[in-house]
Short mmCIF file of C-alpha atoms and ligand atoms in Angstrom, two decimals:
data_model
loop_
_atom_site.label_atom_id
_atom_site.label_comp_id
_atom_site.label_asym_id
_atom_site.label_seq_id
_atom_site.Cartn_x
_atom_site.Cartn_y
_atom_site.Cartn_z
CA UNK G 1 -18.47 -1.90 3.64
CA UNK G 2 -21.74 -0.86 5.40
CA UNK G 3 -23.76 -3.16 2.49
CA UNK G 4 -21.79 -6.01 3.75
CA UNK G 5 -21.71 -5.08 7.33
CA UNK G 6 -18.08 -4.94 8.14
CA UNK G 7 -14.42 -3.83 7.22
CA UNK G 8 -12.98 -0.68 8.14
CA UNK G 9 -9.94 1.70 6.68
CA UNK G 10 -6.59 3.17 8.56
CA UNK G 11 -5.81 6.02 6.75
CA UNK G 12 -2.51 8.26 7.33
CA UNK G 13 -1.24 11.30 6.14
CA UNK G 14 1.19 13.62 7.00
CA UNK G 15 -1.06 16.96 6.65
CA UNK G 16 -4.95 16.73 7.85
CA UNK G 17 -6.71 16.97 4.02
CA UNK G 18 -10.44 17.79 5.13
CA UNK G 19 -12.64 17.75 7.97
CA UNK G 20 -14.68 13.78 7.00
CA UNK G 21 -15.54 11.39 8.94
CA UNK G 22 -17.24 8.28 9.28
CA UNK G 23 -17.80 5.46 11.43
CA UNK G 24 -15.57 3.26 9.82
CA UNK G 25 -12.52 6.00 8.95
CA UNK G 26 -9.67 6.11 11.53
CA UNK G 27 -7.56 9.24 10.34
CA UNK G 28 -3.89 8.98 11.70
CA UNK G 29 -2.00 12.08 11.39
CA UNK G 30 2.20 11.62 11.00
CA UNK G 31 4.25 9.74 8.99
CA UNK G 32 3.46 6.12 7.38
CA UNK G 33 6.61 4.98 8.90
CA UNK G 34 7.13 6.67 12.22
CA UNK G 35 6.89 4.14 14.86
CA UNK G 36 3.92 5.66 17.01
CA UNK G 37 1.75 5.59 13.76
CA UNK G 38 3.17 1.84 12.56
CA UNK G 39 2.15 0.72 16.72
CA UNK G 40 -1.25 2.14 16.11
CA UNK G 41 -1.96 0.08 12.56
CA UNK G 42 -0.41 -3.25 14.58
CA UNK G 43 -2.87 -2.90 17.19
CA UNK G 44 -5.91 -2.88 15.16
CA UNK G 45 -4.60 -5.38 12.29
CA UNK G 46 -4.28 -7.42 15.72
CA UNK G 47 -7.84 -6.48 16.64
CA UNK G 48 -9.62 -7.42 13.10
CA UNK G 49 -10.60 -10.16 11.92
CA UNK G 50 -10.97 -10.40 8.19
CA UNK G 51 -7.95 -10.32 5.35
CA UNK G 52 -5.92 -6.79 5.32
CA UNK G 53 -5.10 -5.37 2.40
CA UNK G 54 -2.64 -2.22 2.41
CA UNK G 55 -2.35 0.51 -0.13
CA UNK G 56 0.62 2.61 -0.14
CA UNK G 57 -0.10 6.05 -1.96
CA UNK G 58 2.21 8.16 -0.21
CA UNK G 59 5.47 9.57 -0.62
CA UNK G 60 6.42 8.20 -3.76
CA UNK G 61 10.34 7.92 -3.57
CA UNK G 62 12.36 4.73 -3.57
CA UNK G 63 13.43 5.63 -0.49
CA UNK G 64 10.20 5.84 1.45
CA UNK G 65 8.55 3.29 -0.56
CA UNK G 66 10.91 0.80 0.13
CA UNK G 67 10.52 1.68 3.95
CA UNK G 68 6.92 1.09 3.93
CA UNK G 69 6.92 -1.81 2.11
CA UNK G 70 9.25 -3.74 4.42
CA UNK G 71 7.23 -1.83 7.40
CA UNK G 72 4.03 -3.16 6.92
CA UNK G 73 4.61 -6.37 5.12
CA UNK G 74 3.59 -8.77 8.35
CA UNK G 75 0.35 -6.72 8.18
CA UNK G 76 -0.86 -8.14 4.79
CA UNK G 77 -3.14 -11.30 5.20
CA UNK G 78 -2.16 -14.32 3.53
CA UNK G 79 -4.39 -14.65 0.34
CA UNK G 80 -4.52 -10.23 0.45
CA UNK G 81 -2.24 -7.89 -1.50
CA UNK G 82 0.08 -4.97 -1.16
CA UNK G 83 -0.73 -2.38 -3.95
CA UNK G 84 1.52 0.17 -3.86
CA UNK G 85 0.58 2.72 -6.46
CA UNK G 86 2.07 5.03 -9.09
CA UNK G 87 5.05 2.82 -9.85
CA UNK G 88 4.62 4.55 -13.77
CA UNK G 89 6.19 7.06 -12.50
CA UNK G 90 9.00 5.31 -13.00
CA UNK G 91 7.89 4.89 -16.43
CA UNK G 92 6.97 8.35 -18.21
CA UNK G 93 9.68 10.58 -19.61
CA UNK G 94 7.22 13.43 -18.15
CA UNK G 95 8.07 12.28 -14.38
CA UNK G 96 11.69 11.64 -15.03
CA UNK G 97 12.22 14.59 -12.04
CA UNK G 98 10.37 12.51 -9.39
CA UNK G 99 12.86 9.27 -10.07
CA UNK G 100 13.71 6.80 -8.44
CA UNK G 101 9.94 6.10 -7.57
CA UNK G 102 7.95 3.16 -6.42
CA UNK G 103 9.34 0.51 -9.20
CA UNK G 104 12.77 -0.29 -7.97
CA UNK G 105 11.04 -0.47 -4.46
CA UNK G 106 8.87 -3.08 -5.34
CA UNK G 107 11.41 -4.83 -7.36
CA UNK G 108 14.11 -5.02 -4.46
CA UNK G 109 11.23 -5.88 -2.52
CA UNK G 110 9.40 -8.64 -4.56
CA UNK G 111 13.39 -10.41 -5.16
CA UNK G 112 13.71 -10.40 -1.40
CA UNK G 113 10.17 -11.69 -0.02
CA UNK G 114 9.02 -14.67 -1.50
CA UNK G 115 6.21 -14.49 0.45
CA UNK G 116 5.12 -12.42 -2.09
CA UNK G 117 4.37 -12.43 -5.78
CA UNK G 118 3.33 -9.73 -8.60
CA UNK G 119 0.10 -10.78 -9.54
CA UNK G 120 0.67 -10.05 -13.31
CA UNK G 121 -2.96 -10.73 -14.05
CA UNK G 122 -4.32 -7.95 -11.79
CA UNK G 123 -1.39 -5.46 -12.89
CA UNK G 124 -2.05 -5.99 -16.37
CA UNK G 125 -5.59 -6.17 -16.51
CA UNK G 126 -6.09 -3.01 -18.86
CA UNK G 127 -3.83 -1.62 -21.52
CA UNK G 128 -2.24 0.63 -19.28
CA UNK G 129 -2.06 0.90 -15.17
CA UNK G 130 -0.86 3.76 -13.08
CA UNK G 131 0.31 0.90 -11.00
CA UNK G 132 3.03 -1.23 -12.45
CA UNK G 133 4.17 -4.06 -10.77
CA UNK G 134 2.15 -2.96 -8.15
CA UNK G 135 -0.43 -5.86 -7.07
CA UNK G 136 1.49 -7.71 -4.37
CA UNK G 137 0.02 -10.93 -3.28
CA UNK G 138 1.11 -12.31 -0.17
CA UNK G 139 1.38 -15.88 -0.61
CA UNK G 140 -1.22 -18.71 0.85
CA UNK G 141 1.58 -21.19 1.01
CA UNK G 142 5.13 -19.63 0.94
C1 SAM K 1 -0.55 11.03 -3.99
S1 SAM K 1 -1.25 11.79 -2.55
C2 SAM K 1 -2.40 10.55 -2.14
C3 SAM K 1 -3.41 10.98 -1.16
C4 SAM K 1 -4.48 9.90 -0.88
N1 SAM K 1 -3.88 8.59 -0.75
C5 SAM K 1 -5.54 9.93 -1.92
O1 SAM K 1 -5.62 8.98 -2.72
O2 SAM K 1 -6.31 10.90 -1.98
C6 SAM K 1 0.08 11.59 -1.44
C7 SAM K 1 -0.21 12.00 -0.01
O3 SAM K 1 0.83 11.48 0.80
C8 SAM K 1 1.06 12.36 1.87
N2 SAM K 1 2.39 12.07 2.41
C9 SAM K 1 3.61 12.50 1.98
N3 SAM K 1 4.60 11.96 2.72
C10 SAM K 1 4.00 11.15 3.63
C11 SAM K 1 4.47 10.32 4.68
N4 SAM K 1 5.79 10.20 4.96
N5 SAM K 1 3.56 9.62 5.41
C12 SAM K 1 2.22 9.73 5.15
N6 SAM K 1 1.72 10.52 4.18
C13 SAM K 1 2.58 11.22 3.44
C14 SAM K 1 0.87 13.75 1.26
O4 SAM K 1 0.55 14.70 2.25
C15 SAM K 1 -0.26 13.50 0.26
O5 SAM K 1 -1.52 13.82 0.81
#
């Protein structure tokens, strides 16, 4: 971002990780989906100018993910994605005790916004992806 000149990052987290900063890092500390943090990302997706792209790499259950999703989906630019990450947990016998994760989220999700579509090419772009299903692309022309 500082080759190009601009973008910036919203980051949240429920605990405070480390003591970085830079110019173009806003750390929020609380939930992804408590209103006071969700007011603070409206007001400076409202303030930028360029596409917005959101990651969600949080709390991984079905539960949370599905809140998120339908949370910030009005955020995402048309043309910009949604990747929400880790949906193979939903996938490895290893992580069976962390089910129902981010996959039946995104699946609800994706059947009830046509606004957006799984870009298969981007999910599927190596053998194997930590993120199934996960590249949501918000539609130019829903
Ligand atoms: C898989 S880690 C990812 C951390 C970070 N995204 C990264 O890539 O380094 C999940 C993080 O989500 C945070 N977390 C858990 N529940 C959360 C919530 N409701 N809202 C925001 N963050 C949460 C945890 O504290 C943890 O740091």
């Amino acid at each position: 971002m500082d080759l190009m000149g601009h973008g910036s990052i919203v980051t949240i987290d429920v605990k405070k990780l480390h003591d970085l900063s830079h110019p173009r890092i806003t750390y929020l500390l609380g939930s992804s989906t408590a209103p006071d943090i969700v007011e603070q990302v409206r007001l400076r997706v409202a303030a930028s100018r360029g596409p917005v792209l959101i990651i969600l790499d949080s709390d991984h259950s079905q539960k949370h993910v599905a809140a998120e999703l339908e949370t910030y989906a009005t955020f995402v630019t048309p043309g910009s994605y949604y990747l929400v990450q880790d949906g193979v947990i939903d996938t490895l016998p290893m992580m069976h005790g962390d089910r129902p994760g981010p996959l039946p989220a995104i699946d609800d999700f994706a059947a009830r916004h046509a606004e957006f579509e799984i870009d298969h090419e981007r999910c599927e772009r190596f053998i194997i992806s930590q993120h199934p299903r996960g590249w949501l692309r918000r539609r130019t022309n829903p």
